[in-house]
Tab-separated table of C-alpha atoms and ligand atoms in Angstrom:
chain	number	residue	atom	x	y	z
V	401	UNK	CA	0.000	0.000	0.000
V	402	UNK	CA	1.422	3.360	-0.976
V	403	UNK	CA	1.249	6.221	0.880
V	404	UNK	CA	-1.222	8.786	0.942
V	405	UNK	CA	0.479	12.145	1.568
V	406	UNK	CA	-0.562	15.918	1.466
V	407	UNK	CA	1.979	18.684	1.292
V	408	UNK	CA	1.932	22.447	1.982
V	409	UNK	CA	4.071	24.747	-0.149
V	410	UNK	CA	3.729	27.942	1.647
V	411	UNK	CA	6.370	29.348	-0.713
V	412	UNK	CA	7.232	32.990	0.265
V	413	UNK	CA	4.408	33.980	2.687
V	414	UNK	CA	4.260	34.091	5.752
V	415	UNK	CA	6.117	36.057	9.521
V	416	UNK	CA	6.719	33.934	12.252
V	417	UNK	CA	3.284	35.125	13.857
V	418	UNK	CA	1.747	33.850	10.549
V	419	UNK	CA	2.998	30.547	11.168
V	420	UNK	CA	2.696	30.003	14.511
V	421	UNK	CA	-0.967	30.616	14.388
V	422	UNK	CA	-1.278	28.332	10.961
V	423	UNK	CA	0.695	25.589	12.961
V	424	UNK	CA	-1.254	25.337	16.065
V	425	UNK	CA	-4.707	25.688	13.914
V	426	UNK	CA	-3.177	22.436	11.793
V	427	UNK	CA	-1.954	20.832	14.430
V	428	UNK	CA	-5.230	21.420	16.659
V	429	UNK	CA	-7.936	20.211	14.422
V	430	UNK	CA	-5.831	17.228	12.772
V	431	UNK	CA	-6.760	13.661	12.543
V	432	UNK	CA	-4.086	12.029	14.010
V	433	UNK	CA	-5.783	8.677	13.224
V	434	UNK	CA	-5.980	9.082	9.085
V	435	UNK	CA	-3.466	7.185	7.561
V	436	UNK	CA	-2.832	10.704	5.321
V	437	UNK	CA	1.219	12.352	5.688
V	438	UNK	CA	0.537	15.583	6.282
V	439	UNK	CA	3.866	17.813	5.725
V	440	UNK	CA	4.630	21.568	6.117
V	441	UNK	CA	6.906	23.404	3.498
V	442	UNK	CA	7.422	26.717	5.233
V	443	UNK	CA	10.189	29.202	3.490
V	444	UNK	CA	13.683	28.218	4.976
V	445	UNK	CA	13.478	31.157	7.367
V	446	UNK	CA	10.327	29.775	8.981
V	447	UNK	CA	11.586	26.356	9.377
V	448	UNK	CA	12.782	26.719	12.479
V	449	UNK	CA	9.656	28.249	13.508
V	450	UNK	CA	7.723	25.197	12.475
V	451	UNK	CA	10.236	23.111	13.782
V	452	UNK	CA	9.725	23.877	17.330
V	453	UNK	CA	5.973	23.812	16.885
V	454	UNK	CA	6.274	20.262	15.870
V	455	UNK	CA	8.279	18.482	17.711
V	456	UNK	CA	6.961	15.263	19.016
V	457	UNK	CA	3.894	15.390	17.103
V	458	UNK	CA	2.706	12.601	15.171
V	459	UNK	CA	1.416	12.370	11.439
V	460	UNK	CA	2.761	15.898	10.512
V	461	UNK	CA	6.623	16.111	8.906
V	462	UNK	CA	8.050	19.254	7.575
V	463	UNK	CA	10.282	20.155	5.142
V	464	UNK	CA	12.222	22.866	2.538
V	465	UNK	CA	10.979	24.071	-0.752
V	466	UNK	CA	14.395	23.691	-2.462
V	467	UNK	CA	18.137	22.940	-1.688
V	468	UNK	CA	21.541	23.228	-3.386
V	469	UNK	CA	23.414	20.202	-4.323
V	470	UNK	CA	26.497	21.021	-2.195
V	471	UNK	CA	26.753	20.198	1.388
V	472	UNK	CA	28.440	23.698	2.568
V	473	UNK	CA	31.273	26.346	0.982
V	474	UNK	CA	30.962	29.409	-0.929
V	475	UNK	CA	27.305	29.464	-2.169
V	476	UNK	CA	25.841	32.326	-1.326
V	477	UNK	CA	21.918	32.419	-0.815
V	478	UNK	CA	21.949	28.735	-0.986
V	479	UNK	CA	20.803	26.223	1.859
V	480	UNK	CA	21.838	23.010	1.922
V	481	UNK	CA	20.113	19.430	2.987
V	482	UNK	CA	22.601	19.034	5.961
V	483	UNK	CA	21.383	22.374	6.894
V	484	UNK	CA	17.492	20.999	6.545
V	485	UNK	CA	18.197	17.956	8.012
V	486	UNK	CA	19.887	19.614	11.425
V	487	UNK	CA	16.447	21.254	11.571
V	488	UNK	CA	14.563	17.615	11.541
V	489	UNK	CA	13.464	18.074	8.221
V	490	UNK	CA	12.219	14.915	6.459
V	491	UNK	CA	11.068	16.276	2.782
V	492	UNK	CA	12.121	18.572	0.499
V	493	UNK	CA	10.388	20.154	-2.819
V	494	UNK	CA	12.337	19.849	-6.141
V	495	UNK	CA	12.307	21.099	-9.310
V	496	UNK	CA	8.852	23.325	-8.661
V	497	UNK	CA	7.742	24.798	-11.933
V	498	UNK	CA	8.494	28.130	-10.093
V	499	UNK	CA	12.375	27.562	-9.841
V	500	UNK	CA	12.367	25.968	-13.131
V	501	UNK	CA	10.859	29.195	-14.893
V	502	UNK	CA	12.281	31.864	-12.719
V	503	UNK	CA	15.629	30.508	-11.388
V	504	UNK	CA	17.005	28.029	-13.716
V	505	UNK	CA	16.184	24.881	-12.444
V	506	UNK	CA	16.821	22.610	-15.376
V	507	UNK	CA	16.218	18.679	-15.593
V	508	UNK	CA	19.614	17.470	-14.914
V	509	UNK	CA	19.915	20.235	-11.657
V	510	UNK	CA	16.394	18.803	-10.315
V	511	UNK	CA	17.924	15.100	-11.071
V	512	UNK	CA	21.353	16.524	-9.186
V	513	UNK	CA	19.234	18.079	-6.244
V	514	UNK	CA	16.358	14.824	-6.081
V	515	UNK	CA	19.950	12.503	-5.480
V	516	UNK	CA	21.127	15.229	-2.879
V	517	UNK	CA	18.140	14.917	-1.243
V	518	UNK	CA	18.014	10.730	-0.527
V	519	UNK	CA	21.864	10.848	-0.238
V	520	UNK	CA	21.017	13.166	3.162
V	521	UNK	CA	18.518	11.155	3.909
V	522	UNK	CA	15.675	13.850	2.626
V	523	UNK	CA	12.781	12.716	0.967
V	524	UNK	CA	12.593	14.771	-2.514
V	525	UNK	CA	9.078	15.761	-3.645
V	526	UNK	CA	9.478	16.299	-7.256
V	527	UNK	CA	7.650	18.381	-9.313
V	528	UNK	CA	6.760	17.602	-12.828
V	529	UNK	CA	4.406	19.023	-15.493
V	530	UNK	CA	3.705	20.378	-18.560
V	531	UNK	CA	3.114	24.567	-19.601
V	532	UNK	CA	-0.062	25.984	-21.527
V	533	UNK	CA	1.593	25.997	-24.507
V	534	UNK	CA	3.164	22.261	-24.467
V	535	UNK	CA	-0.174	20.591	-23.637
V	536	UNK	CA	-2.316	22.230	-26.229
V	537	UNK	CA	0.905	20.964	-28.531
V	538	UNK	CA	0.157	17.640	-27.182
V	539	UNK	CA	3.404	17.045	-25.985
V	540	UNK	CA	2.743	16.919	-22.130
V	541	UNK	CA	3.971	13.213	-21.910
V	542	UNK	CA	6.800	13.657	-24.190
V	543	UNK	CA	7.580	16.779	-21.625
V	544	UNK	CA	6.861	15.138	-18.257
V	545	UNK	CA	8.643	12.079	-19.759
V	546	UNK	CA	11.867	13.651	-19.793
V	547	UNK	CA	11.591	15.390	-16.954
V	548	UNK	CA	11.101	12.211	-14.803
V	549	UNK	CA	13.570	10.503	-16.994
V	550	UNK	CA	16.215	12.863	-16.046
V	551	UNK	CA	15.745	12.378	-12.043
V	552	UNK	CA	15.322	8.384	-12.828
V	553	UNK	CA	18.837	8.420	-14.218
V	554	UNK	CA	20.114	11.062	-11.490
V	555	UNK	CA	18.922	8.614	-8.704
V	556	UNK	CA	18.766	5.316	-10.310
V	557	UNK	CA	16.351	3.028	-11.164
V	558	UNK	CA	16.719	1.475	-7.564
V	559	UNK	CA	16.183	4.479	-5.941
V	560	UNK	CA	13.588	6.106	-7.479
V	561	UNK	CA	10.885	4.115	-5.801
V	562	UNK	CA	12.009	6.328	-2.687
V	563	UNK	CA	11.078	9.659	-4.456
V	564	UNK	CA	7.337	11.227	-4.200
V	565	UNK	CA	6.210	12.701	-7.593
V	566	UNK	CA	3.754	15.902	-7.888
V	567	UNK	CA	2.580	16.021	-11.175
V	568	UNK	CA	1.907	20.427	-11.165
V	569	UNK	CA	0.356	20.892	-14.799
V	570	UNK	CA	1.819	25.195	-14.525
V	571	UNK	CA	-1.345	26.038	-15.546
V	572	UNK	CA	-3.028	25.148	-13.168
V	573	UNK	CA	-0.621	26.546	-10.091
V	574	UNK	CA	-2.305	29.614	-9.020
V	575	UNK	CA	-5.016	30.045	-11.627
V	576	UNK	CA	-7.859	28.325	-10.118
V	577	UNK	CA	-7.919	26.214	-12.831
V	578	UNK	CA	-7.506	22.996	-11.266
V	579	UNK	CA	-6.783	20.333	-13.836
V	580	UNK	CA	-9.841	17.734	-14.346
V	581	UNK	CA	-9.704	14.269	-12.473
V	582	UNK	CA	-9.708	12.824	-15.654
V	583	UNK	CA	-6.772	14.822	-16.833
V	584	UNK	CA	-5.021	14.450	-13.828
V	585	UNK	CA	-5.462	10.620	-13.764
V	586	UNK	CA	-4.179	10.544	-17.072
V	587	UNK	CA	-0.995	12.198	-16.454
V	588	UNK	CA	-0.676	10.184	-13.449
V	589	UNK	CA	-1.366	6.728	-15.174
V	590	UNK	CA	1.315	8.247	-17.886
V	591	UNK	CA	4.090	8.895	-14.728
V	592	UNK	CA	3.311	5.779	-12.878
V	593	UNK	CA	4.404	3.174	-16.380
V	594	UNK	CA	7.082	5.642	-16.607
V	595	UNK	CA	8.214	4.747	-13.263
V	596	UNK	CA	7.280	1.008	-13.883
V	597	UNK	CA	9.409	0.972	-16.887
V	598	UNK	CA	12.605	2.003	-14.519
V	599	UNK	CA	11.261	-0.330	-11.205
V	600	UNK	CA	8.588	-2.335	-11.912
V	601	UNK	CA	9.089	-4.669	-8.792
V	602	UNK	CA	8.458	-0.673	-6.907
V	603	UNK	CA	6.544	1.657	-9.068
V	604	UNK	CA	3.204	0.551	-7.645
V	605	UNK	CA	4.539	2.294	-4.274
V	606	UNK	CA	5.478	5.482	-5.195
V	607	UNK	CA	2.985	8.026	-4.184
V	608	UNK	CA	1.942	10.230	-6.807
V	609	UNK	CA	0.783	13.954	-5.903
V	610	UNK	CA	-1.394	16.239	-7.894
V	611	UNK	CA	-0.783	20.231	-7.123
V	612	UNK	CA	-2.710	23.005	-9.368
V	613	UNK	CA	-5.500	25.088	-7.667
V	614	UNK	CA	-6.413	22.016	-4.960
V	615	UNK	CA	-9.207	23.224	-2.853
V	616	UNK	CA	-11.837	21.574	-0.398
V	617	UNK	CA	-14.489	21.560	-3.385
V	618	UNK	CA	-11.961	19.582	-5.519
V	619	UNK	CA	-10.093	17.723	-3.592
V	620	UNK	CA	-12.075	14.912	-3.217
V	621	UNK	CA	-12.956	13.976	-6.623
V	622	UNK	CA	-9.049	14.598	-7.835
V	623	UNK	CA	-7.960	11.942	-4.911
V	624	UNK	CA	-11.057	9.046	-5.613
V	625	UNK	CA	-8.543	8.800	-8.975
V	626	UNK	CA	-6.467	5.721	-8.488
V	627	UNK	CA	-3.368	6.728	-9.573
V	628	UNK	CA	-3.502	10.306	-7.300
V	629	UNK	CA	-2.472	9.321	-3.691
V	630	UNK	CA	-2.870	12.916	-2.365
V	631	UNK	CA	-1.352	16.726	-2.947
V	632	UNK	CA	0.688	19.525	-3.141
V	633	UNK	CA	-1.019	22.440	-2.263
V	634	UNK	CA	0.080	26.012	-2.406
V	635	UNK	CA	-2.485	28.689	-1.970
V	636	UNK	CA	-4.938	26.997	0.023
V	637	UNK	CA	-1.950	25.507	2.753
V	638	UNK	CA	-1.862	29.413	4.153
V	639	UNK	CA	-5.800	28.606	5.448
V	640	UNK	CA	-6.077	26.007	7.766
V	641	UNK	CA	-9.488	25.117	7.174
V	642	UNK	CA	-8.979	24.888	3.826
V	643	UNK	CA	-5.943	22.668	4.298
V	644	UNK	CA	-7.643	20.600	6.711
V	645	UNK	CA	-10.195	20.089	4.779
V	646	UNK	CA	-7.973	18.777	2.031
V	647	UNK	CA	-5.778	16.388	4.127
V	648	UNK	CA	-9.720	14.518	5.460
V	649	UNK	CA	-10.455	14.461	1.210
V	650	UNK	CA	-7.098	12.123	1.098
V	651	UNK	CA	-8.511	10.229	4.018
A	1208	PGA	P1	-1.629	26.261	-5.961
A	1208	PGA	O1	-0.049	25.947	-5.976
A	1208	PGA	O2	-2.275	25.221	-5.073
A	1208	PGA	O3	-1.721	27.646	-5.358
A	1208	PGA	O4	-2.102	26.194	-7.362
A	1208	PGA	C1	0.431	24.617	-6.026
A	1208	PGA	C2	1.938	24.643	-6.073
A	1208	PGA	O5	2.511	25.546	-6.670
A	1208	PGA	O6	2.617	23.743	-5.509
């Protein structure tokens, strides 16, 4: 049985007040009981923050929303998984559609940072999925093919059943234009005999996220899909109702 996880990307919001209060409303109201991984993404500064919140809690990791590949040294700006792990960190995101567009991120860095990650011990998240543009083209498999190719070959076939996926179709992040379950499940069908065809003996246990404009009213009907096995959510993470909400929908 896979697991079923949920994961917030706060990306850059938030003051330590701000995430105090979202912690303790989380951690308050959560069912301890659902089988669901709930994990926190906070921005780096925040971490510790969260950290403290968390500690000894059950069913509720936390993690960064990027790394570098090197362990320490002259890399200004940069934080590094040793760095997230001294702060009990357990996850990490990769390769989000935001630092592939905006800061470079290309295939072969996600597939350097994704082997960074499990070498420390960090459990990458990686992000996959296809622009406007590409998937009225038709080529979102030949695009999210390549891009899960490339962190296959980074990890190795072996390893990659340790990686989560989040398929993030960008147009969908922050438009409110949620892809449909249908062509989510797709996509996710498409990723998993991608996977298969690197680890079959594994592939089946590799959760799968979907992230793109998740909310309570869609949550539900994205996750009934069989080959979704929870989220990554941005915007609706900074509400805890509406995150709650989401984490009992992957219950
Ligand atoms: P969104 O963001 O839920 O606000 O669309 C998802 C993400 O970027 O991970």
């Amino acid at each position: 049985m896979r697991r079923r996880i949920v994961a917030g990307n706060w990306k850059m919001n938030g003051t330590q007040s701000d995430a105090s209060a979202l912690v303790r409303a989380i951690s308050v109201d959560l069912n301890r009981d659902s089988a669901v991984q709930v994990v926190l993404c906070p921005p780096f500064i925040l971490i510790p923050t969260v950290a403290t919140l968390l500690t000894g809690q059950q069913g509720i990791e936390y993690g960064g929303q990027n790394l570098d590949v090197h362990d320490h040294g002259a890399y200004t700006g940069e934080i590094s998984a040793p760095m997230l792990r001294d702060f009990g960190c357990r996850y990490v995101i990769v390769g989000h559609s935001e630092r592939r567009a905006l800061y470079g991120d290309t295939d072969d860095l996600v597939a350097a940072k994704s082997r960074k990650a499990l070498d420390s011990g960090l459990t990458p998240i990686v992000c996959v999925g296809e622009s406007l543009r590409q998937r009225e083209q038709n080529t979102t498999e030949s695009v999210v093919g390549a891009q899960l190719d490339a962190v296959v070959a980074g990890v190795g076939s072996a390893r990659c059943a340790e990686i989560v996926v989040a398929y993030e179709p960008v147009w969908a992040i922050g438009t409110g234009r949620s892809a449909t379950p249908v062509q989510a499940q797709s996509v996710h069908r498409f990723i998993r005999d991608r996977l298969a065809a690197a680890n079959d003996a594994r592939a089946a246990d590799i959760p799968i996220l979907y992230g793109g404009s998740v909310k309570p009213d869609n949550a539900s009907a994205l996750f009934a899909e069989p080959d979704i096995d929870g989220g990554l959510i941005g915007g609706a993470a900074l509400s805890a109702a509406d995150f709650l909400a989401i984490c009992h929908a992957a219950a």
